[in-house]
Amino acid sequence: ISSSCSEPISTRTLATASLGLDLVGGGSGSISLKSEDDGQSDDDQPDDEQSDDEVNSTAMRDHTKFNGGATTKAAVSPNHSSAPLRISSFKGKQIVREKKIDMRLQKKLERRRRKEEDKSHRVFAKKLKNRNHLNLSRKIVHAGFGLMFASLNHFLPREKFLPGMIIVSTGTLIMELLRYREGFGWMNDVLIYILGGSLRKHEMEGKFTGSFYYFLGVTITAASFPTTCATLGICQLALADPSASFFGRQTKDVYWSRIENGFFGIGRNKGFLGFLGGALFCLPFNYRVLSVAKFGGTKIIPGGQLNVAIASLALGVAGAFADLCVPTPALTMPKKILNVPMPPFHVDDNVVVPIFSGYACTKIFQYMGWTEGVDLARFFLL
């Protein structure tokens, strides 16, 4: 290349121009140099000349300024091999592996949930009967426990029976509060093993069993009234409650005897024939118990056998009436009070019947003039 300028073109300028052509055009053009110093060898170049790397770096900076700050990848000479761009699949494989682990964990949790559900109270509830069923086994168990507790109250001293019932009632309450929680499902297994089909469906669907209310009613009655009145009140719980329920179920199609909504809820979904049947069912038992009792330490009955019959019927009426007053379904406590969760307490006839009957017994004895005390026979009926 010849220049019209008086000054010769330096080697640095030509190298810069050559690299610029490569960057812009992408080619590998060459520029031949012709000067007066052609015969001079490379070793004779001035010491102030820069190396090839420095020249290339300078050319790159000039080209960057020329393109307004944008850089362009220079063409790579054939002598330098460049590795192809690779995209790693490690992250994708890791995601797939994590998904498989999650799926296995979900299946494991599902199997565990099904296994726990198979042993939970909900499975038991599917096998039990609701309150509309006659359930004779429940009524037999109810009467048996009632007569047993009445006998214990009669035989044992008050100082022993009452603390024992407090312990039983408290332990039952703790069981009821825990058996629906995780880790305490074995309590439901124990209840099913002991009581079996005598349980009701709702008692395995989040509600308390009647056992707690039964023990609580016996405890309060024994603590509130004299021994004889408390014993007779517990006997009404054992007999009047299941018999009224039995006759009420048997006469549920007699519409004129049914109480639909009751009086402010009292007696709702119950019937007068069930009430009458429960009162009459208790009459023979009460009459026999009072006939063999001692009045004031003697066998002489104030007022004779007529007073015994009246008192016996009145006791049966009291027990059946208490059962009649408890509505069906029972009145329950709100689930929350001031945003505080409440236990599923409700008004239960197992509490109302013995307390009301024990209280009625005290008033009946006063009305009959049996104020000197009534002592039941050692074995009730003998």
PDB file of N, CA and C in Angstrom, residues 189-262:
ATOM      1  N   ASP A 189     -60.789 -48.354  70.523  1.00  0.00           N
ATOM      2  CA  ASP A 189     -60.721 -49.815  70.422  1.00  0.00           C
ATOM      3  C   ASP A 189     -61.164 -50.467  71.728  1.00  0.00           C
ATOM      4  N   VAL A 190     -60.741 -49.885  72.858  1.00  0.00           N
ATOM      5  CA  VAL A 190     -61.129 -50.432  74.161  1.00  0.00           C
ATOM      6  C   VAL A 190     -62.638 -50.298  74.377  1.00  0.00           C
ATOM      7  N   LEU A 191     -63.197 -49.145  74.003  1.00  0.00           N
ATOM      8  CA  LEU A 191     -64.639 -48.950  74.171  1.00  0.00           C
ATOM      9  C   LEU A 191     -65.436 -49.943  73.333  1.00  0.00           C
ATOM     10  N   ILE A 192     -64.997 -50.133  72.108  1.00  0.00           N
ATOM     11  CA  ILE A 192     -65.692 -51.085  71.245  1.00  0.00           C
ATOM     12  C   ILE A 192     -65.578 -52.495  71.804  1.00  0.00           C
ATOM     13  N   TYR A 193     -64.412 -52.818  72.344  1.00  0.00           N
ATOM     14  CA  TYR A 193     -64.210 -54.162  72.903  1.00  0.00           C
ATOM     15  C   TYR A 193     -65.103 -54.405  74.123  1.00  0.00           C
ATOM     16  N   ILE A 194     -65.272 -53.377  74.957  1.00  0.00           N
ATOM     17  CA  ILE A 194     -66.047 -53.551  76.192  1.00  0.00           C
ATOM     18  C   ILE A 194     -67.543 -53.419  75.940  1.00  0.00           C
ATOM     19  N   LEU A 195     -67.938 -52.363  75.227  1.00  0.00           N
ATOM     20  CA  LEU A 195     -69.365 -52.060  75.071  1.00  0.00           C
ATOM     21  C   LEU A 195     -69.952 -52.580  73.769  1.00  0.00           C
ATOM     22  N   GLY A 196     -69.125 -52.690  72.747  1.00  0.00           N
ATOM     23  CA  GLY A 196     -69.583 -53.276  71.491  1.00  0.00           C
ATOM     24  C   GLY A 196     -70.756 -52.542  70.871  1.00  0.00           C
ATOM     25  N   GLY A 197     -71.784 -53.312  70.495  1.00  0.00           N
ATOM     26  CA  GLY A 197     -72.940 -52.751  69.801  1.00  0.00           C
ATOM     27  C   GLY A 197     -73.846 -51.915  70.663  1.00  0.00           C
ATOM     28  N   SER A 198     -73.603 -51.861  71.967  1.00  0.00           N
ATOM     29  CA  SER A 198     -74.444 -51.016  72.820  1.00  0.00           C
ATOM     30  C   SER A 198     -74.139 -49.530  72.640  1.00  0.00           C
ATOM     31  N   LEU A 199     -73.030 -49.229  71.964  1.00  0.00           N
ATOM     32  CA  LEU A 199     -72.729 -47.830  71.643  1.00  0.00           C
ATOM     33  C   LEU A 199     -73.607 -47.351  70.499  1.00  0.00           C
ATOM     34  N   ARG A 200     -73.792 -46.044  70.434  1.00  0.00           N
ATOM     35  CA  ARG A 200     -74.563 -45.447  69.345  1.00  0.00           C
ATOM     36  C   ARG A 200     -73.636 -44.792  68.330  1.00  0.00           C
ATOM     37  N   LYS A 201     -74.186 -44.556  67.173  1.00  0.00           N
ATOM     38  CA  LYS A 201     -73.399 -44.034  66.062  1.00  0.00           C
ATOM     39  C   LYS A 201     -72.776 -42.679  66.382  1.00  0.00           C
ATOM     40  N   HIS A 202     -73.550 -41.777  66.965  1.00  0.00           N
ATOM     41  CA  HIS A 202     -73.048 -40.428  67.226  1.00  0.00           C
ATOM     42  C   HIS A 202     -71.959 -40.416  68.291  1.00  0.00           C
ATOM     43  N   GLU A 203     -71.898 -41.475  69.098  1.00  0.00           N
ATOM     44  CA  GLU A 203     -70.878 -41.545  70.138  1.00  0.00           C
ATOM     45  C   GLU A 203     -69.496 -41.871  69.579  1.00  0.00           C
ATOM     46  N   MET A 204     -69.432 -42.192  68.289  1.00  0.00           N
ATOM     47  CA  MET A 204     -68.161 -42.395  67.612  1.00  0.00           C
ATOM     48  C   MET A 204     -67.969 -41.384  66.487  1.00  0.00           C
ATOM     49  N   GLU A 205     -68.751 -40.321  66.526  1.00  0.00           N
ATOM     50  CA  GLU A 205     -68.653 -39.282  65.502  1.00  0.00           C
ATOM     51  C   GLU A 205     -68.356 -37.914  66.121  1.00  0.00           C
ATOM     52  N   GLY A 206     -67.639 -37.904  67.230  1.00  0.00           N
ATOM     53  CA  GLY A 206     -67.232 -36.651  67.841  1.00  0.00           C
ATOM     54  C   GLY A 206     -67.942 -36.316  69.132  1.00  0.00           C
ATOM     55  N   LYS A 207     -69.014 -37.041  69.481  1.00  0.00           N
ATOM     56  CA  LYS A 207     -69.746 -36.780  70.709  1.00  0.00           C
ATOM     57  C   LYS A 207     -69.229 -37.656  71.841  1.00  0.00           C
ATOM     58  N   PHE A 208     -69.559 -37.242  73.074  1.00  0.00           N
ATOM     59  CA  PHE A 208     -69.229 -38.055  74.241  1.00  0.00           C
ATOM     60  C   PHE A 208     -70.159 -39.265  74.292  1.00  0.00           C
ATOM     61  N   THR A 209     -69.671 -40.335  74.877  1.00  0.00           N
ATOM     62  CA  THR A 209     -70.533 -41.486  75.113  1.00  0.00           C
ATOM     63  C   THR A 209     -71.437 -41.200  76.313  1.00  0.00           C
ATOM     64  N   GLY A 210     -72.488 -42.027  76.451  1.00  0.00           N
ATOM     65  CA  GLY A 210     -73.371 -41.859  77.603  1.00  0.00           C
ATOM     66  C   GLY A 210     -72.727 -42.288  78.912  1.00  0.00           C
ATOM     67  N   SER A 211     -71.572 -42.965  78.845  1.00  0.00           N
ATOM     68  CA  SER A 211     -70.922 -43.454  80.063  1.00  0.00           C
ATOM     69  C   SER A 211     -70.525 -42.313  80.988  1.00  0.00           C
ATOM     70  N   PHE A 212     -69.958 -41.264  80.412  1.00  0.00           N
ATOM     71  CA  PHE A 212     -69.532 -40.143  81.250  1.00  0.00           C
ATOM     72  C   PHE A 212     -70.719 -39.528  81.974  1.00  0.00           C
ATOM     73  N   TYR A 213     -71.811 -39.288  81.278  1.00  0.00           N
ATOM     74  CA  TYR A 213     -72.989 -38.683  81.894  1.00  0.00           C
ATOM     75  C   TYR A 213     -73.627 -39.637  82.904  1.00  0.00           C
ATOM     76  N   TYR A 214     -73.540 -40.921  82.624  1.00  0.00           N
ATOM     77  CA  TYR A 214     -74.065 -41.927  83.547  1.00  0.00           C
ATOM     78  C   TYR A 214     -73.322 -41.866  84.883  1.00  0.00           C
ATOM     79  N   PHE A 215     -71.986 -41.908  84.818  1.00  0.00           N
ATOM     80  CA  PHE A 215     -71.178 -41.856  86.037  1.00  0.00           C
ATOM     81  C   PHE A 215     -71.342 -40.517  86.754  1.00  0.00           C
ATOM     82  N   LEU A 216     -71.438 -39.441  85.958  1.00  0.00           N
ATOM     83  CA  LEU A 216     -71.610 -38.125  86.559  1.00  0.00           C
ATOM     84  C   LEU A 216     -72.942 -38.020  87.289  1.00  0.00           C
ATOM     85  N   GLY A 217     -74.015 -38.539  86.694  1.00  0.00           N
ATOM     86  CA  GLY A 217     -75.324 -38.511  87.338  1.00  0.00           C
ATOM     87  C   GLY A 217     -75.351 -39.304  88.624  1.00  0.00           C
ATOM     88  N   VAL A 218     -74.720 -40.481  88.624  1.00  0.00           N
ATOM     89  CA  VAL A 218     -74.662 -41.291  89.837  1.00  0.00           C
ATOM     90  C   VAL A 218     -73.870 -40.568  90.921  1.00  0.00           C
ATOM     91  N   THR A 219     -72.763 -39.944  90.533  1.00  0.00           N
ATOM     92  CA  THR A 219     -71.907 -39.254  91.509  1.00  0.00           C
ATOM     93  C   THR A 219     -72.643 -38.088  92.159  1.00  0.00           C
ATOM     94  N   ILE A 220     -73.282 -37.255  91.343  1.00  0.00           N
ATOM     95  CA  ILE A 220     -73.991 -36.091  91.893  1.00  0.00           C
ATOM     96  C   ILE A 220     -75.153 -36.535  92.787  1.00  0.00           C
ATOM     97  N   THR A 221     -75.862 -37.575  92.376  1.00  0.00           N
ATOM     98  CA  THR A 221     -76.996 -38.065  93.178  1.00  0.00           C
ATOM     99  C   THR A 221     -76.536 -38.601  94.524  1.00  0.00           C
ATOM    100  N   ALA A 222     -75.450 -39.382  94.512  1.00  0.00           N
ATOM    101  CA  ALA A 222     -74.934 -39.938  95.764  1.00  0.00           C
ATOM    102  C   ALA A 222     -74.432 -38.845  96.695  1.00  0.00           C
ATOM    103  N   ALA A 223     -73.912 -37.761  96.136  1.00  0.00           N
ATOM    104  CA  ALA A 223     -73.381 -36.677  96.957  1.00  0.00           C
ATOM    105  C   ALA A 223     -74.464 -35.729  97.453  1.00  0.00           C
ATOM    106  N   SER A 224     -75.624 -35.712  96.820  1.00  0.00           N
ATOM    107  CA  SER A 224     -76.626 -34.679  97.109  1.00  0.00           C
ATOM    108  C   SER A 224     -77.744 -35.135  98.038  1.00  0.00           C
ATOM    109  N   PHE A 225     -78.012 -36.438  98.117  1.00  0.00           N
ATOM    110  CA  PHE A 225     -79.198 -36.905  98.841  1.00  0.00           C
ATOM    111  C   PHE A 225     -78.821 -38.000  99.839  1.00  0.00           C
ATOM    112  N   PRO A 226     -79.720 -38.265 100.812  1.00  0.00           N
ATOM    113  CA  PRO A 226     -79.477 -39.386 101.739  1.00  0.00           C
ATOM    114  C   PRO A 226     -79.336 -40.703 100.981  1.00  0.00           C
ATOM    115  N   THR A 227     -78.753 -41.678 101.655  1.00  0.00           N
ATOM    116  CA  THR A 227     -78.404 -42.926 100.975  1.00  0.00           C
ATOM    117  C   THR A 227     -79.621 -43.609 100.358  1.00  0.00           C
ATOM    118  N   THR A 228     -80.715 -43.700 101.103  1.00  0.00           N
ATOM    119  CA  THR A 228     -81.908 -44.384 100.585  1.00  0.00           C
ATOM    120  C   THR A 228     -82.481 -43.669  99.375  1.00  0.00           C
ATOM    121  N   CYS A 229     -82.623 -42.345  99.470  1.00  0.00           N
ATOM    122  CA  CYS A 229     -83.163 -41.577  98.344  1.00  0.00           C
ATOM    123  C   CYS A 229     -82.223 -41.627  97.141  1.00  0.00           C
ATOM    124  N   ALA A 230     -80.925 -41.569  97.384  1.00  0.00           N
ATOM    125  CA  ALA A 230     -79.964 -41.647  96.289  1.00  0.00           C
ATOM    126  C   ALA A 230     -80.030 -43.005  95.605  1.00  0.00           C
ATOM    127  N   THR A 231     -80.158 -44.070  96.413  1.00  0.00           N
ATOM    128  CA  THR A 231     -80.237 -45.417  95.841  1.00  0.00           C
ATOM    129  C   THR A 231     -81.490 -45.583  94.994  1.00  0.00           C
ATOM    130  N   LEU A 232     -82.624 -45.114  95.497  1.00  0.00           N
ATOM    131  CA  LEU A 232     -83.866 -45.214  94.714  1.00  0.00           C
ATOM    132  C   LEU A 232     -83.809 -44.329  93.467  1.00  0.00           C
ATOM    133  N   GLY A 233     -83.151 -43.174  93.571  1.00  0.00           N
ATOM    134  CA  GLY A 233     -82.995 -42.333  92.381  1.00  0.00           C
ATOM    135  C   GLY A 233     -82.158 -43.013  91.303  1.00  0.00           C
ATOM    136  N   ILE A 234     -81.094 -43.714  91.711  1.00  0.00           N
ATOM    137  CA  ILE A 234     -80.271 -44.448  90.744  1.00  0.00           C
ATOM    138  C   ILE A 234     -81.049 -45.620  90.152  1.00  0.00           C
ATOM    139  N   CYS A 235     -81.922 -46.226  90.955  1.00  0.00           N
ATOM    140  CA  CYS A 235     -82.763 -47.312  90.430  1.00  0.00           C
ATOM    141  C   CYS A 235     -83.715 -46.813  89.346  1.00  0.00           C
ATOM    142  N   GLN A 236     -84.222 -45.594  89.495  1.00  0.00           N
ATOM    143  CA  GLN A 236     -85.098 -45.038  88.456  1.00  0.00           C
ATOM    144  C   GLN A 236     -84.301 -44.797  87.165  1.00  0.00           C
ATOM    145  N   LEU A 237     -83.053 -44.405  87.332  1.00  0.00           N
ATOM    146  CA  LEU A 237     -82.186 -44.272  86.148  1.00  0.00           C
ATOM    147  C   LEU A 237     -82.018 -45.613  85.456  1.00  0.00           C
ATOM    148  N   ALA A 238     -81.870 -46.675  86.245  1.00  0.00           N
ATOM    149  CA  ALA A 238     -81.655 -48.003  85.671  1.00  0.00           C
ATOM    150  C   ALA A 238     -82.899 -48.545  84.974  1.00  0.00           C
ATOM    151  N   LEU A 239     -84.083 -48.185  85.450  1.00  0.00           N
ATOM    152  CA  LEU A 239     -85.308 -48.816  84.942  1.00  0.00           C
ATOM    153  C   LEU A 239     -86.174 -47.870  84.117  1.00  0.00           C
ATOM    154  N   ALA A 240     -86.440 -46.665  84.631  1.00  0.00           N
ATOM    155  CA  ALA A 240     -87.365 -45.759  83.953  1.00  0.00           C
ATOM    156  C   ALA A 240     -86.812 -45.270  82.622  1.00  0.00           C
ATOM    157  N   ASP A 241     -85.529 -44.970  82.588  1.00  0.00           N
ATOM    158  CA  ASP A 241     -84.939 -44.438  81.353  1.00  0.00           C
ATOM    159  C   ASP A 241     -85.016 -45.435  80.193  1.00  0.00           C
ATOM    160  N   PRO A 242     -84.497 -46.662  80.317  1.00  0.00           N
ATOM    161  CA  PRO A 242     -84.567 -47.580  79.166  1.00  0.00           C
ATOM    162  C   PRO A 242     -85.981 -48.051  78.843  1.00  0.00           C
ATOM    163  N   SER A 243     -86.826 -48.206  79.866  1.00  0.00           N
ATOM    164  CA  SER A 243     -88.187 -48.671  79.589  1.00  0.00           C
ATOM    165  C   SER A 243     -89.007 -47.592  78.872  1.00  0.00           C
ATOM    166  N   ALA A 244     -88.849 -46.338  79.278  1.00  0.00           N
ATOM    167  CA  ALA A 244     -89.549 -45.259  78.576  1.00  0.00           C
ATOM    168  C   ALA A 244     -89.092 -45.175  77.130  1.00  0.00           C
ATOM    169  N   SER A 245     -87.799 -45.351  76.906  1.00  0.00           N
ATOM    170  CA  SER A 245     -87.288 -45.346  75.535  1.00  0.00           C
ATOM    171  C   SER A 245     -87.858 -46.519  74.738  1.00  0.00           C
ATOM    172  N   PHE A 246     -87.944 -47.683  75.372  1.00  0.00           N
ATOM    173  CA  PHE A 246     -88.465 -48.868  74.672  1.00  0.00           C
ATOM    174  C   PHE A 246     -89.916 -48.659  74.259  1.00  0.00           C
ATOM    175  N   PHE A 247     -90.755 -48.251  75.202  1.00  0.00           N
ATOM    176  CA  PHE A 247     -92.170 -48.067  74.867  1.00  0.00           C
ATOM    177  C   PHE A 247     -92.362 -46.895  73.904  1.00  0.00           C
ATOM    178  N   GLY A 248     -91.533 -45.897  74.010  1.00  0.00           N
ATOM    179  CA  GLY A 248     -91.631 -44.792  73.061  1.00  0.00           C
ATOM    180  C   GLY A 248     -91.306 -45.218  71.642  1.00  0.00           C
ATOM    181  N   ARG A 249     -90.313 -46.096  71.468  1.00  0.00           N
ATOM    182  CA  ARG A 249     -89.981 -46.601  70.127  1.00  0.00           C
ATOM    183  C   ARG A 249     -91.098 -47.487  69.592  1.00  0.00           C
ATOM    184  N   GLN A 250     -91.697 -48.277  70.472  1.00  0.00           N
ATOM    185  CA  GLN A 250     -92.752 -49.197  70.031  1.00  0.00           C
ATOM    186  C   GLN A 250     -94.041 -48.470  69.666  1.00  0.00           C
ATOM    187  N   THR A 251     -94.242 -47.281  70.183  1.00  0.00           N
ATOM    188  CA  THR A 251     -95.482 -46.536  69.908  1.00  0.00           C
ATOM    189  C   THR A 251     -95.221 -45.266  69.094  1.00  0.00           C
ATOM    190  N   LYS A 252     -94.134 -45.236  68.366  1.00  0.00           N
ATOM    191  CA  LYS A 252     -93.798 -44.022  67.614  1.00  0.00           C
ATOM    192  C   LYS A 252     -94.768 -43.740  66.474  1.00  0.00           C
ATOM    193  N   ASP A 253     -95.535 -44.763  66.052  1.00  0.00           N
ATOM    194  CA  ASP A 253     -96.504 -44.559  64.980  1.00  0.00           C
ATOM    195  C   ASP A 253     -97.853 -44.073  65.500  1.00  0.00           C
ATOM    196  N   VAL A 254     -98.017 -44.025  66.790  1.00  0.00           N
ATOM    197  CA  VAL A 254     -99.251 -43.485  67.372  1.00  0.00           C
ATOM    198  C   VAL A 254     -99.078 -41.967  67.456  1.00  0.00           C
ATOM    199  N   TYR A 255     -99.548 -41.288  66.418  1.00  0.00           N
ATOM    200  CA  TYR A 255     -99.200 -39.884  66.240  1.00  0.00           C
ATOM    201  C   TYR A 255     -99.783 -38.968  67.305  1.00  0.00           C
ATOM    202  N   TRP A 256    -100.968 -39.314  67.832  1.00  0.00           N
ATOM    203  CA  TRP A 256    -101.574 -38.422  68.815  1.00  0.00           C
ATOM    204  C   TRP A 256    -100.772 -38.365  70.118  1.00  0.00           C
ATOM    205  N   SER A 257     -99.942 -39.391  70.351  1.00  0.00           N
ATOM    206  CA  SER A 257     -99.170 -39.426  71.596  1.00  0.00           C
ATOM    207  C   SER A 257     -97.800 -38.760  71.464  1.00  0.00           C
ATOM    208  N   ARG A 258     -97.460 -38.370  70.252  1.00  0.00           N
ATOM    209  CA  ARG A 258     -96.117 -37.829  70.038  1.00  0.00           C
ATOM    210  C   ARG A 258     -96.060 -36.335  70.347  1.00  0.00           C
ATOM    211  N   ILE A 259     -94.934 -35.916  70.854  1.00  0.00           N
ATOM    212  CA  ILE A 259     -94.681 -34.500  71.127  1.00  0.00           C
ATOM    213  C   ILE A 259     -93.684 -34.027  70.084  1.00  0.00           C
ATOM    214  N   GLU A 260     -94.147 -33.180  69.175  1.00  0.00           N
ATOM    215  CA  GLU A 260     -93.295 -32.787  68.053  1.00  0.00           C
ATOM    216  C   GLU A 260     -92.175 -31.847  68.504  1.00  0.00           C
ATOM    217  N   ASN A 261     -92.515 -30.591  68.695  1.00  0.00           N
ATOM    218  CA  ASN A 261     -91.510 -29.591  69.069  1.00  0.00           C
ATOM    219  C   ASN A 261     -91.391 -29.387  70.568  1.00  0.00           C
ATOM    220  N   GLY A 262     -92.341 -29.920  71.322  1.00  0.00           N
ATOM    221  CA  GLY A 262     -92.287 -29.807  72.768  1.00  0.00           C
ATOM    222  C   GLY A 262     -92.635 -28.409  73.261  1.00  0.00           C
TER     223      GLY A 262
END
